[in-house]
PDB file of C-alpha atoms in Angstrom:
ATOM      1  CA  UNK A1248     -19.283  -4.514  -4.335  1.00 73.00           C
ATOM      2  CA  UNK A1249     -18.235  -6.850  -1.560  1.00 86.00           C
ATOM      3  CA  UNK A1250     -14.520  -7.721  -1.410  1.00 88.00           C
ATOM      4  CA  UNK A1251     -13.570 -11.402  -1.607  1.00 89.00           C
ATOM      5  CA  UNK A1252     -11.167 -10.742   1.269  1.00 92.00           C
ATOM      6  CA  UNK A1253      -9.725  -7.800   3.172  1.00 94.00           C
ATOM      7  CA  UNK A1254      -6.611  -7.249   5.270  1.00 94.00           C
ATOM      8  CA  UNK A1255      -5.900  -4.262   7.511  1.00 95.00           C
ATOM      9  CA  UNK A1256      -2.407  -3.511   8.742  1.00 94.00           C
ATOM     10  CA  UNK A1257      -1.883  -0.734  11.295  1.00 94.00           C
ATOM     11  CA  UNK A1258       1.613  -0.369  12.703  1.00 92.00           C
ATOM     12  CA  UNK A1259       4.742   1.792  12.639  1.00 90.00           C
ATOM     13  CA  UNK A1260       6.611   1.568   9.328  1.00 89.00           C
ATOM     14  CA  UNK A1261      10.227   2.263  10.294  1.00 88.00           C
ATOM     15  CA  UNK A1262      11.268   2.392   6.650  1.00 88.00           C
ATOM     16  CA  UNK A1263       8.444   4.730   5.577  1.00 89.00           C
ATOM     17  CA  UNK A1264       7.433   2.366   2.766  1.00 92.00           C
ATOM     18  CA  UNK A1265       5.099  -0.525   2.046  1.00 95.00           C
ATOM     19  CA  UNK A1266       6.251  -3.084  -0.521  1.00 94.00           C
ATOM     20  CA  UNK A1267       3.630  -5.181  -2.322  1.00 95.00           C
ATOM     21  CA  UNK A1268       4.795  -8.113  -4.452  1.00 95.00           C
ATOM     22  CA  UNK A1269       4.196 -11.763  -5.223  1.00 95.00           C
ATOM     23  CA  UNK A1270       5.391 -13.890  -2.316  1.00 93.00           C
ATOM     24  CA  UNK A1271       7.894 -15.454  -4.739  1.00 88.00           C
ATOM     25  CA  UNK A1272       9.011 -12.208  -6.429  1.00 78.00           C
ATOM     26  CA  UNK A1273      12.700 -12.989  -6.037  1.00 69.00           C
ATOM     27  CA  UNK A1274      13.789  -9.378  -5.679  1.00 70.00           C
ATOM     28  CA  UNK A1275      12.475  -8.065  -9.014  1.00 82.00           C
ATOM     29  CA  UNK A1276      10.784  -5.095  -7.368  1.00 86.00           C
ATOM     30  CA  UNK A1277      11.760  -1.592  -8.502  1.00 89.00           C
ATOM     31  CA  UNK A1278      14.103   0.803  -6.717  1.00 90.00           C
ATOM     32  CA  UNK A1279      12.106   3.275  -4.636  1.00 90.00           C
ATOM     33  CA  UNK A1280      11.858   6.835  -5.954  1.00 90.00           C
ATOM     34  CA  UNK A1281      11.774   8.987  -2.794  1.00 86.00           C
ATOM     35  CA  UNK A1282       9.944  11.868  -4.511  1.00 89.00           C
ATOM     36  CA  UNK A1283       7.155   9.667  -5.908  1.00 92.00           C
ATOM     37  CA  UNK A1284       4.299   8.431  -3.752  1.00 93.00           C
ATOM     38  CA  UNK A1285       4.221   5.158  -5.726  1.00 95.00           C
ATOM     39  CA  UNK A1286       7.028   3.373  -7.578  1.00 95.00           C
ATOM     40  CA  UNK A1287       6.039   0.269  -9.527  1.00 96.00           C
ATOM     41  CA  UNK A1288       6.855  -2.315 -12.141  1.00 94.00           C
ATOM     42  CA  UNK A1289       5.164  -5.613 -13.052  1.00 93.00           C
ATOM     43  CA  UNK A1290       6.839  -7.357 -10.094  1.00 94.00           C
ATOM     44  CA  UNK A1291       6.348  -4.933  -7.226  1.00 95.00           C
ATOM     45  CA  UNK A1292       4.689  -1.784  -5.973  1.00 96.00           C
ATOM     46  CA  UNK A1293       6.316   0.467  -3.387  1.00 95.00           C
ATOM     47  CA  UNK A1294       4.159   3.050  -1.621  1.00 95.00           C
ATOM     48  CA  UNK A1295       5.510   5.769   0.643  1.00 92.00           C
ATOM     49  CA  UNK A1296       3.669   5.965   3.973  1.00 92.00           C
ATOM     50  CA  UNK A1297       4.115   7.965   7.149  1.00 85.00           C
ATOM     51  CA  UNK A1298       7.516   7.158   8.639  1.00 84.00           C
ATOM     52  CA  UNK A1299       7.437   5.749  12.169  1.00 77.00           C
ATOM     53  CA  UNK A1300       9.659   8.579  13.429  1.00 78.00           C
ATOM     54  CA  UNK A1301       7.393  11.246  11.920  1.00 71.00           C
ATOM     55  CA  UNK A1302       5.879  12.323  15.206  1.00 68.00           C
ATOM     56  CA  UNK A1303       6.886  15.258  17.412  1.00 64.00           C
ATOM     57  CA  UNK A1304       8.327  14.488  20.838  1.00 61.00           C
ATOM     58  CA  UNK A1305       8.554  17.471  23.141  1.00 61.00           C
ATOM     59  CA  UNK A1306       8.604  15.830  26.558  1.00 63.00           C
ATOM     60  CA  UNK A1307      11.417  13.317  26.015  1.00 63.00           C
ATOM     61  CA  UNK A1308       9.007  10.397  25.601  1.00 68.00           C
ATOM     62  CA  UNK A1309       8.887   8.945  22.131  1.00 68.00           C
ATOM     63  CA  UNK A1310       5.972   7.201  20.458  1.00 78.00           C
ATOM     64  CA  UNK A1311       6.099   5.697  16.991  1.00 82.00           C
ATOM     65  CA  UNK A1312       3.767   7.087  14.358  1.00 82.00           C
ATOM     66  CA  UNK A1313       1.552   4.436  12.765  1.00 87.00           C
ATOM     67  CA  UNK A1314       0.307   4.009   9.225  1.00 91.00           C
ATOM     68  CA  UNK A1315      -2.676   2.031   8.021  1.00 94.00           C
ATOM     69  CA  UNK A1316      -2.743  -0.150   4.915  1.00 95.00           C
ATOM     70  CA  UNK A1317      -6.011  -1.729   3.805  1.00 96.00           C
ATOM     71  CA  UNK A1318      -5.921  -4.319   1.029  1.00 95.00           C
ATOM     72  CA  UNK A1319      -9.064  -5.533  -0.698  1.00 95.00           C
ATOM     73  CA  UNK A1320      -9.297  -8.412  -3.138  1.00 95.00           C
ATOM     74  CA  UNK A1321     -12.182  -7.516  -5.449  1.00 94.00           C
ATOM     75  CA  UNK A1322     -14.014  -9.832  -7.866  1.00 92.00           C
ATOM     76  CA  UNK A1323     -14.305  -7.357 -10.769  1.00 82.00           C
ATOM     77  CA  UNK A1324     -13.825  -3.731 -11.729  1.00 71.00           C
ATOM     78  CA  UNK A1325     -15.260  -1.539  -9.026  1.00 65.00           C
ATOM     79  CA  UNK A1326     -17.003   1.758  -9.574  1.00 62.00           C
ATOM     80  CA  UNK A1327     -14.929   4.860  -8.904  1.00 60.00           C
ATOM     81  CA  UNK A1328     -15.245   5.913  -5.282  1.00 69.00           C
ATOM     82  CA  UNK A1329     -16.006   9.566  -4.694  1.00 73.00           C
ATOM     83  CA  UNK A1330     -14.781   9.513  -1.079  1.00 83.00           C
ATOM     84  CA  UNK A1331     -11.212   8.563  -2.088  1.00 92.00           C
ATOM     85  CA  UNK A1332      -8.572   9.960  -4.441  1.00 93.00           C
ATOM     86  CA  UNK A1333      -6.758   7.587  -6.798  1.00 94.00           C
ATOM     87  CA  UNK A1334      -2.962   7.964  -6.657  1.00 94.00           C
ATOM     88  CA  UNK A1335      -1.939   4.931  -8.720  1.00 95.00           C
ATOM     89  CA  UNK A1336      -3.340   2.427 -11.199  1.00 95.00           C
ATOM     90  CA  UNK A1337      -1.167  -0.281 -12.731  1.00 96.00           C
ATOM     91  CA  UNK A1338      -0.594  -4.004 -13.065  1.00 96.00           C
ATOM     92  CA  UNK A1339       1.168  -6.484 -10.826  1.00 96.00           C
ATOM     93  CA  UNK A1340       2.164 -10.030 -11.773  1.00 95.00           C
ATOM     94  CA  UNK A1341       1.139 -12.472  -9.039  1.00 96.00           C
ATOM     95  CA  UNK A1342       1.709 -16.000 -10.421  1.00 95.00           C
ATOM     96  CA  UNK A1343       1.401 -17.595  -6.964  1.00 95.00           C
ATOM     97  CA  UNK A1344      -1.959 -15.935  -6.206  1.00 95.00           C
ATOM     98  CA  UNK A1345      -0.529 -14.525  -2.956  1.00 96.00           C
ATOM     99  CA  UNK A1346       1.065 -11.169  -2.216  1.00 96.00           C
ATOM    100  CA  UNK A1347       3.383 -10.027   0.512  1.00 94.00           C
ATOM    101  CA  UNK A1348       2.820  -6.557   1.999  1.00 94.00           C
ATOM    102  CA  UNK A1349       5.187  -4.903   4.412  1.00 91.00           C
ATOM    103  CA  UNK A1350       8.749  -3.736   4.841  1.00 89.00           C
ATOM    104  CA  UNK A1351      12.028  -5.084   6.196  1.00 86.00           C
ATOM    105  CA  UNK A1352      10.524  -5.311   9.699  1.00 88.00           C
ATOM    106  CA  UNK A1353       7.421  -7.381   9.012  1.00 91.00           C
ATOM    107  CA  UNK A1354       5.096  -8.550   6.268  1.00 92.00           C
ATOM    108  CA  UNK A1355       1.583  -9.884   5.862  1.00 94.00           C
ATOM    109  CA  UNK A1356       0.607 -12.425   3.195  1.00 95.00           C
ATOM    110  CA  UNK A1357      -2.753 -11.940   1.504  1.00 96.00           C
ATOM    111  CA  UNK A1358      -4.679 -13.546  -1.347  1.00 95.00           C
ATOM    112  CA  UNK A1359      -4.528 -12.056  -4.839  1.00 96.00           C
ATOM    113  CA  UNK A1360      -5.793 -13.107  -8.248  1.00 96.00           C
ATOM    114  CA  UNK A1361      -3.435 -15.624  -9.868  1.00 95.00           C
ATOM    115  CA  UNK A1362      -1.671 -13.981 -12.798  1.00 94.00           C
ATOM    116  CA  UNK A1363      -2.026 -10.285 -13.548  1.00 95.00           C
ATOM    117  CA  UNK A1364      -3.788  -8.048 -11.049  1.00 96.00           C
ATOM    118  CA  UNK A1365      -4.913  -4.498 -11.621  1.00 96.00           C
ATOM    119  CA  UNK A1366      -3.709  -2.498  -8.620  1.00 96.00           C
ATOM    120  CA  UNK A1367      -5.560   0.656  -7.617  1.00 95.00           C
ATOM    121  CA  UNK A1368      -4.139   2.687  -4.736  1.00 95.00           C
ATOM    122  CA  UNK A1369      -6.201   5.418  -3.122  1.00 94.00           C
ATOM    123  CA  UNK A1370      -5.991   7.847  -0.229  1.00 92.00           C
ATOM    124  CA  UNK A1371      -8.715   9.803   1.533  1.00 87.00           C
ATOM    125  CA  UNK A1372     -10.110  12.628  -0.589  1.00 83.00           C
ATOM    126  CA  UNK A1373      -8.864  15.249   1.919  1.00 82.00           C
ATOM    127  CA  UNK A1374      -5.188  14.147   1.780  1.00 79.00           C
ATOM    128  CA  UNK A1375      -3.160  16.942   0.185  1.00 76.00           C
ATOM    129  CA  UNK A1376      -1.825  16.046  -3.274  1.00 78.00           C
ATOM    130  CA  UNK A1377       1.690  17.079  -2.186  1.00 77.00           C
ATOM    131  CA  UNK A1378       1.670  14.645   0.780  1.00 73.00           C
ATOM    132  CA  UNK A1379       4.288  11.974   0.037  1.00 76.00           C
ATOM    133  CA  UNK A1380       3.770  10.097   3.292  1.00 81.00           C
ATOM    134  CA  UNK A1381       0.069   9.536   3.950  1.00 85.00           C
ATOM    135  CA  UNK A1382      -0.885   7.786   7.159  1.00 90.00           C
ATOM    136  CA  UNK A1383      -3.557   5.640   5.465  1.00 92.00           C
ATOM    137  CA  UNK A1384      -3.711   4.000   2.026  1.00 94.00           C
ATOM    138  CA  UNK A1385      -6.060   1.526   0.395  1.00 95.00           C
ATOM    139  CA  UNK A1386      -4.875  -1.040  -2.149  1.00 96.00           C
ATOM    140  CA  UNK A1387      -7.482  -2.747  -4.330  1.00 95.00           C
ATOM    141  CA  UNK A1388      -6.590  -5.858  -6.345  1.00 96.00           C
ATOM    142  CA  UNK A1389      -8.802  -6.632  -9.352  1.00 95.00           C
ATOM    143  CA  UNK A1390      -8.587  -9.354 -11.978  1.00 94.00           C
ATOM    144  CA  UNK A1391      -7.218  -8.272 -15.362  1.00 91.00           C
ATOM    145  CA  UNK A1392      -9.750  -9.130 -18.036  1.00 76.00           C
TER     146      UNK A1392
END
């Protein structure tokens, strides 16, 4: 199934989280649970990702670790992907039809379905189930029928 639109963000996340919410959420997102990969309510989804400082530096030079977030707006329920492992499935209220994704440093605005969206978050199949800071996540947005 072809996505209606796709966004790819690859950058250091200095907070170690990605927040997804309606652009007009007004702060109704949940408090992050540091031991849970995903924390969510109807107004926001918070996903732990690799922290920017999570990279060894042995020679005195410091590089920031990057994480990758792919968001796909899908037209209908997609078949289960065998190459990825689902880590979250829930609903997100997006009355404006636009979501904000990012952290306190920067955000990207992307299209969503107006109203309720089913949110499916996956990681690569080979990511260990105990990993609470993956370096790549995929977020699919589907219409709620």
